Short mmCIF file of C-alpha atoms in Angstrom, two decimals:
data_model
loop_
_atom_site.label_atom_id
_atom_site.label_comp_id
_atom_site.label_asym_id
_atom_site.label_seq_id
_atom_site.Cartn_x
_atom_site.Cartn_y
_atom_site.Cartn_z
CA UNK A 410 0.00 0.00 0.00
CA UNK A 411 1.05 3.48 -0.47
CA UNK A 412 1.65 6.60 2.03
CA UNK A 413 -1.03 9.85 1.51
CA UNK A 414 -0.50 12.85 3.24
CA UNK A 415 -3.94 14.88 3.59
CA UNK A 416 -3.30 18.38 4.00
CA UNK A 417 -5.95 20.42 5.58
CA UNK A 418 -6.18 23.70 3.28
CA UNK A 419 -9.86 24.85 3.36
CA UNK A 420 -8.97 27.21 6.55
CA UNK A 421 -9.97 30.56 5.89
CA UNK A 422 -7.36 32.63 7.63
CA UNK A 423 -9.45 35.12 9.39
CA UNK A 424 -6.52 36.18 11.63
CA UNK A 425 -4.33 36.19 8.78
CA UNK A 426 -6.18 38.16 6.76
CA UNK A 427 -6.54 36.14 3.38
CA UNK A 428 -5.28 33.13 2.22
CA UNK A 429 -1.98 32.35 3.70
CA UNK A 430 -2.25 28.37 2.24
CA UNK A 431 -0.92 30.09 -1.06
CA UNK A 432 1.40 33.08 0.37
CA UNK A 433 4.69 32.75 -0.87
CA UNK A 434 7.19 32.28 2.02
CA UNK A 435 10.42 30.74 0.36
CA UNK A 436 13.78 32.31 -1.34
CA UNK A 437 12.29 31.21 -4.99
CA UNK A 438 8.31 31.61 -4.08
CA UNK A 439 7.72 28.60 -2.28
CA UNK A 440 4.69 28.30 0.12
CA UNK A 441 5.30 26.49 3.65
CA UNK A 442 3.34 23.74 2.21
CA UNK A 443 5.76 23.41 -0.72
CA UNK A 444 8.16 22.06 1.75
CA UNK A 445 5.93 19.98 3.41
CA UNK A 446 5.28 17.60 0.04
CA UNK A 447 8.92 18.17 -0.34
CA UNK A 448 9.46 16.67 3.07
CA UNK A 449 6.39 13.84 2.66
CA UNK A 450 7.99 12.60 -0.78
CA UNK A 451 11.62 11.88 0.37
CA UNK A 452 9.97 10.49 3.46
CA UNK A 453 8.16 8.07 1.07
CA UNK A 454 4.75 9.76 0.65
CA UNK A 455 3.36 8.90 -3.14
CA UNK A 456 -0.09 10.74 -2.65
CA UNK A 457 -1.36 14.21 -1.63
CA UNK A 458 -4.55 14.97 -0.86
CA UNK A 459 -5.27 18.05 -0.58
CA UNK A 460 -9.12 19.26 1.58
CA UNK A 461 -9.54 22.67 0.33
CA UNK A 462 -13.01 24.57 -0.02
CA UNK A 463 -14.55 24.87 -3.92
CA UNK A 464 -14.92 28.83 -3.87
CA UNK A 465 -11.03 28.77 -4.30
CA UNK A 466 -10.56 25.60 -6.35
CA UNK A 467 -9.44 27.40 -9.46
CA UNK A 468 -6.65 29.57 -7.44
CA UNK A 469 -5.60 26.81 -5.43
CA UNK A 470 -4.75 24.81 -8.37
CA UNK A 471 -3.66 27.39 -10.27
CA UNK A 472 -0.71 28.08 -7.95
CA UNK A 473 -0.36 24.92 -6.76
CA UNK A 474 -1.20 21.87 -7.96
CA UNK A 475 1.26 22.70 -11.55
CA UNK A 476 4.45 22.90 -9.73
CA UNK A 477 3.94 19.01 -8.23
CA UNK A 478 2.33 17.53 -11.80
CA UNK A 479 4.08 14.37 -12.68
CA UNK A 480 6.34 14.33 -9.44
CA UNK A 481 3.44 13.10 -7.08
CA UNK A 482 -0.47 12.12 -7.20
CA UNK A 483 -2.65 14.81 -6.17
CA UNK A 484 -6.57 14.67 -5.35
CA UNK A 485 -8.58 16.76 -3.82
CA UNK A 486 -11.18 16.95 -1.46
CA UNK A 487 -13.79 19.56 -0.53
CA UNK A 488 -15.13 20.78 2.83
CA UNK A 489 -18.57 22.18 3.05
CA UNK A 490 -20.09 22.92 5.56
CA UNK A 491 -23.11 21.51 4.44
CA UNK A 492 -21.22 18.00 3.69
CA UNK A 493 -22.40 15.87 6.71
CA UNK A 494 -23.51 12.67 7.68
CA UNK A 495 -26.78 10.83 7.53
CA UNK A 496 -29.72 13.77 8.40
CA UNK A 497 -27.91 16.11 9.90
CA UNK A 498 -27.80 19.43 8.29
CA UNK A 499 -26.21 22.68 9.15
CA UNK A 500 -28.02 26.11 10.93
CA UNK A 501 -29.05 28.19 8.50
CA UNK A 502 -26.88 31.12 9.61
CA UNK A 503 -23.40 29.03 10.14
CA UNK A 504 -20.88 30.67 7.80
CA UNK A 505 -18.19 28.26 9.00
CA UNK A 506 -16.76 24.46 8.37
CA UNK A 507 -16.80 22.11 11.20
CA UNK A 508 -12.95 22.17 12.01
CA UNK A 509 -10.45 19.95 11.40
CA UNK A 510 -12.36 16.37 11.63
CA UNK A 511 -15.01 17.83 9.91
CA UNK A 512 -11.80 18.33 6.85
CA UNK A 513 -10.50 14.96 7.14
CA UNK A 514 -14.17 13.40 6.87
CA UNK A 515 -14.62 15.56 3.65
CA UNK A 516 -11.75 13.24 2.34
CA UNK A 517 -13.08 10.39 3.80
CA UNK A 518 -13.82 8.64 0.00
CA UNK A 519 -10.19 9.06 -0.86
CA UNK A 520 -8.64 7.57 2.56
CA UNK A 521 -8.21 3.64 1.63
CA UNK A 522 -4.50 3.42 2.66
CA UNK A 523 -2.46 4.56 5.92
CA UNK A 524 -2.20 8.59 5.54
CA UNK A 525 -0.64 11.35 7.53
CA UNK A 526 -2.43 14.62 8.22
CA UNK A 527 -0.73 18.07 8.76
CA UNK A 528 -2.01 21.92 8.35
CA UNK A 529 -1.17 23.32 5.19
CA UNK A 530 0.41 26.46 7.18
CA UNK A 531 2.30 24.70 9.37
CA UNK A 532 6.04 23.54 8.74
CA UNK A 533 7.00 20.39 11.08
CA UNK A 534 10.64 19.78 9.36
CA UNK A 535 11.59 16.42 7.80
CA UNK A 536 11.97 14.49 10.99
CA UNK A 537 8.55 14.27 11.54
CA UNK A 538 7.52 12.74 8.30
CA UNK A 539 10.49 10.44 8.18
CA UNK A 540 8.88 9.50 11.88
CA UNK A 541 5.25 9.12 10.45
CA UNK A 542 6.23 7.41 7.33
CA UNK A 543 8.13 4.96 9.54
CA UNK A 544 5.17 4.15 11.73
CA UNK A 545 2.50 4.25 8.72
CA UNK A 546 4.84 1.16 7.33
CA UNK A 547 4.84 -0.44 10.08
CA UNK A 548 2.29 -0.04 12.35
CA UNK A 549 1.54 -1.88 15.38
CA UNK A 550 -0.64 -5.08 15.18
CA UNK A 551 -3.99 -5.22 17.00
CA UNK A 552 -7.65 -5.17 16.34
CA UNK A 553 -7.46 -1.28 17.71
CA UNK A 554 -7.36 1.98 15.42
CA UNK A 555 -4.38 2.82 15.17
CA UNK A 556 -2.19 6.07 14.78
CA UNK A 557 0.27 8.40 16.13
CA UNK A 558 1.29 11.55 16.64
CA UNK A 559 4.38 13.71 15.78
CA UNK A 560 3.93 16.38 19.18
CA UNK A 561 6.05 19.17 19.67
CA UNK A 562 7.56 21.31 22.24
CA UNK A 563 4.68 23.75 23.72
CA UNK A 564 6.94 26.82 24.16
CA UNK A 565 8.74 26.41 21.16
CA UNK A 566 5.02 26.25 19.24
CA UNK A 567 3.64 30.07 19.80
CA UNK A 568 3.13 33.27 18.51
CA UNK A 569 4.70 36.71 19.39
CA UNK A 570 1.86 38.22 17.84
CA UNK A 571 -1.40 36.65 19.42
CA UNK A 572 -2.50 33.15 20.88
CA UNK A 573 -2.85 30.22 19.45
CA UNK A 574 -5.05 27.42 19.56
CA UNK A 575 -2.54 23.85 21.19
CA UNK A 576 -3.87 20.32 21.80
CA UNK A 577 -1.74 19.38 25.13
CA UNK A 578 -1.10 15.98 25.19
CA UNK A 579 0.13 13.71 27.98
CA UNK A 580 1.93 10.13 27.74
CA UNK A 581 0.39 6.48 29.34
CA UNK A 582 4.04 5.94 30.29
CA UNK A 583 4.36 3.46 27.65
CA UNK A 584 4.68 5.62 24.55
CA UNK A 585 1.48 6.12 23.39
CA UNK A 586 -1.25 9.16 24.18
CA UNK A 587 -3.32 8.94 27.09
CA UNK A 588 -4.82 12.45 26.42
CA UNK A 589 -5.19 15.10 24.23
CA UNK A 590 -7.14 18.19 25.66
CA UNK A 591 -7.54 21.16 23.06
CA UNK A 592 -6.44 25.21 24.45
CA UNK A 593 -8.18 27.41 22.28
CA UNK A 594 -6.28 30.14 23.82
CA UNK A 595 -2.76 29.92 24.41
CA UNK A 596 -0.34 32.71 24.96
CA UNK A 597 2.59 34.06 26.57
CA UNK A 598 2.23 36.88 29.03
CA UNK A 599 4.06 40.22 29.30
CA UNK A 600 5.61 38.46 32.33
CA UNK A 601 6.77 35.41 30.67
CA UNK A 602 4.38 33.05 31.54
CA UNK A 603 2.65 30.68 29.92
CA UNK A 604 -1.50 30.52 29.98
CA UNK A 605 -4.06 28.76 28.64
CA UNK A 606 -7.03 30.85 28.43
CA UNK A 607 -10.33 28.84 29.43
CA UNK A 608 -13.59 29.49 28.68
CA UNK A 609 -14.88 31.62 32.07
CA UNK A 610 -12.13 33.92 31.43
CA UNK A 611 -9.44 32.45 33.75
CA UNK A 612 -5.79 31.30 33.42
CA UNK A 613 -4.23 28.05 33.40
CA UNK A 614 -0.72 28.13 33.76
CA UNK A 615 1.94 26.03 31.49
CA UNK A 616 5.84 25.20 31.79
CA UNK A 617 5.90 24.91 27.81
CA UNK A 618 7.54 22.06 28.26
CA UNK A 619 4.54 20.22 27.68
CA UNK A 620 4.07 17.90 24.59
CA UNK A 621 2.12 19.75 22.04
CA UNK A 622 -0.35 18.47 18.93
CA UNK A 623 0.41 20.46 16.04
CA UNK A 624 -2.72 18.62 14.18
CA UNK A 625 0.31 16.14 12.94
CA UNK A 626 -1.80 12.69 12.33
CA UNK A 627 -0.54 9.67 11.09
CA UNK A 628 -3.41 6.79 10.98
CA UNK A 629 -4.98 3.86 9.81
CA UNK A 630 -7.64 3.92 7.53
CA UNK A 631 -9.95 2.20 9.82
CA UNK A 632 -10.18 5.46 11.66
CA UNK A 633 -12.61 6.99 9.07
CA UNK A 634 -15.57 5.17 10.04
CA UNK A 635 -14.85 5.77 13.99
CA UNK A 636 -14.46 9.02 12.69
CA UNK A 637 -18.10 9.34 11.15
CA UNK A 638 -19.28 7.86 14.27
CA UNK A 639 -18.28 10.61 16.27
CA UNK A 640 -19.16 13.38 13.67
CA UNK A 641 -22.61 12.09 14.34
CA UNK A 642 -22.63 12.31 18.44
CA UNK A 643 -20.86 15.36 18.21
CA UNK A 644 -23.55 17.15 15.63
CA UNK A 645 -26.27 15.59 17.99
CA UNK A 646 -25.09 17.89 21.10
CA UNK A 647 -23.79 20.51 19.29
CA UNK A 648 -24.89 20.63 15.60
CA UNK A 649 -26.89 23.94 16.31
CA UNK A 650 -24.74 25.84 17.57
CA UNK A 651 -23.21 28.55 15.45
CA UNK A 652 -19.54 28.21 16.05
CA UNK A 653 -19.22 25.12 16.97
CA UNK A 654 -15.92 22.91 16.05
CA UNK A 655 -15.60 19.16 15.42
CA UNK A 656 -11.59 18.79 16.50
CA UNK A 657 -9.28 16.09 15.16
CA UNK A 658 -7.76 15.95 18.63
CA UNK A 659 -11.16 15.60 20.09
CA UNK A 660 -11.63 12.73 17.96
CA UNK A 661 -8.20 10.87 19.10
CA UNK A 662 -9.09 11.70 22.28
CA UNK A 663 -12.73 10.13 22.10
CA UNK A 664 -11.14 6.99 20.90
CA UNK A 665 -9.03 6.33 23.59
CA UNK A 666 -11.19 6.97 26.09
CA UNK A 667 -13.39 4.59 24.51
CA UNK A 668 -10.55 2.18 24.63
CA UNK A 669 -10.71 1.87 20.75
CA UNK A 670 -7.66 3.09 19.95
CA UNK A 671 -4.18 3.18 20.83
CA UNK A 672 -2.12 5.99 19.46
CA UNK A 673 1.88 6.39 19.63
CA UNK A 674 3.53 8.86 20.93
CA UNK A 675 6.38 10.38 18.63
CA UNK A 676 8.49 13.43 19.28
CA UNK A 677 9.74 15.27 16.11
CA UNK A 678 12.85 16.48 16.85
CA UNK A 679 12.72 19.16 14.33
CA UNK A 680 11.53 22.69 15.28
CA UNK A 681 8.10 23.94 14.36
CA UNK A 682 7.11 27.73 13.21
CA UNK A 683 4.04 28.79 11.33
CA UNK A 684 1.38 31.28 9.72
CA UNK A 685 -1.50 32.13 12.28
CA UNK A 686 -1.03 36.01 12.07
CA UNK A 687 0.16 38.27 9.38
CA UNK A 688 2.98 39.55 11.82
CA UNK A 689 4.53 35.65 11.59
CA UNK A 690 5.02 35.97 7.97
CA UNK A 691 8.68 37.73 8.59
CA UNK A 692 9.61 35.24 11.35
CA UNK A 693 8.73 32.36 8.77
CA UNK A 694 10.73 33.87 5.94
CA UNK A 695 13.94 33.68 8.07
CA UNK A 696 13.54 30.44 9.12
CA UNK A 697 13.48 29.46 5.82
CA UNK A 698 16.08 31.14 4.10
CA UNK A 699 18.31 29.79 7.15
CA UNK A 700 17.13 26.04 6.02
CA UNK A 701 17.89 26.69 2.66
CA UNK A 702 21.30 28.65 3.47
CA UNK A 703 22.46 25.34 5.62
CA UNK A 704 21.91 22.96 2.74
CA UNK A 705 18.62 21.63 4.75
CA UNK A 706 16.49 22.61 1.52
CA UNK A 707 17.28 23.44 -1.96
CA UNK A 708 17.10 27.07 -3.33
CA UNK A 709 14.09 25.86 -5.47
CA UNK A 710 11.88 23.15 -4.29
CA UNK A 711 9.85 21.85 -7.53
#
């Protein structure tokens, strides 16, 4: 079987201020996600599919989907909001998708072999896909769903330029995810600590040492019809609300509670930056002109 890597694209940057999936970050033009298929193919990836929304199917392709033609297969997927299971349909004044598991069950006809899942913003370095590839080959046996998950240092996973949405994850002890609680708020303070931001307006504080889930998947396909599942139970409580999200880390988190599923724990060992805000873009240009400068990347990816 082969390797996809579904990249979640469809996001429509409201903090970023337009679409940062096809902003051009690199020395020759390259978007983050340019070196993301770079890093999936030499990690052994053969497929990209790509969840992106249809009002900007034309641009997308247009600037991206050329520059990989005849190097890797490319599909694509579409998330509407609208797109959901069984009866269910959405309020008639949600403007939004359902978040990220809402994207990866838009792709859910294309996901037949073991496939990773990243952001399309985000760059995780080529130590986590070598990681994922490794596990997607050989996963564990068992009669579980199975996955894992490339985390990340918290501190070393924030903005200077607004908070950030983390899922903090803790270990069983064994190697594999016990728990996976989304912060839809995180942020450093004037002071220099670390808070997660909770819902009644208080602060959690972090040592941002903790693991962090950077929405860096690698699973099974039997996980799409869990998946579904819990689209449904989750659209039963909360399918009327306006704002609502249906998390990927919610999901994960779901399943091992249940005791269906048994995810691995792996710790990239490569540094993470990304897009949230406009003010990052700078931050992310350096970074990557320093890979390219140590011989990490070439000057022009594809």
């Amino acid at each position: 079987m082969g390797l996809s890597l579904v990249i979640l694209a469809a996001g429509m940057g409201s903090r970023y201020g337009g679409l940062k999936q096809l902003d051009q970050m690199g020395p020759s033009g390259e978007t983050v996600m340019d070196y993301s298929v770079f890093d999936a193919m030499r990690a052994g990836f053969d497929r990209v599919v790509f969840v992106i929304r249809k009002d900007f199917e034309d641009e997308f392709k247009r600037v991206i989907a050329q520059r990989y033609a005849g190097k890797i297969n490319m599909e694509f997927a579409f998330q509407d909001l609208n797109d959901l299971p069984g009866n269910f349909t959405a309020p008639a004044d949600r403007v939004k998708p359902w978040g990220t598991g809402h994207a990866v069950y838009a792709a859910r006809h294309l996901l037949n072999e073991p496939f990773a899942v990243i952001n399309a913003d985000d760059f995780y370095g080529r130590d986590s896909y070598a990681q994922l590839a490794n596990y997607l080959k050989n996963p564990p046996a068992g009669n579980k769903v199975r996955g894992c998950i490339a985390a990340f240092q918290l501190s070393n996973t924030l903005s200077e330029n607004g908070s950030v949405s983390r899922g903090i994850c803790s270990d069983d002890g064994n190697g594999h995810l016990s728990k996976v609680v989304e912060n839809t708020k995180i942020y450093r303070r004037e002071d220099g600590q670390i808070v997660s931001k909770m819902d009644d307006g208080s602060e959690v504080p972090l040592t941002g040492d903790e693991p962090a889930s950077m929405n860096s998947w690698g699973f099974m396909p039997e996980i799409v019809g869990e998946l579904e599942k819990l689209f449904c139970s989750f659209l039963e409580k909360s399918g009327k609300e306006l704002k609502s999200e249906f998390y990927l880390p919610f999901v994960v988190d779901s399943l091992i509670n249940s005791g269906k599923a048994e995810i691995s724990m792996l710790h990239s060992r490569d540094s993470w930056f990304g897009v949230t805000y406009k003010e990052d873009r700078p931050m992310v240009q350096k970074a990557l002109q320093k890979l390219v400068a140590s011989g990490a990347y070439p000057e022009k990816l594809f």
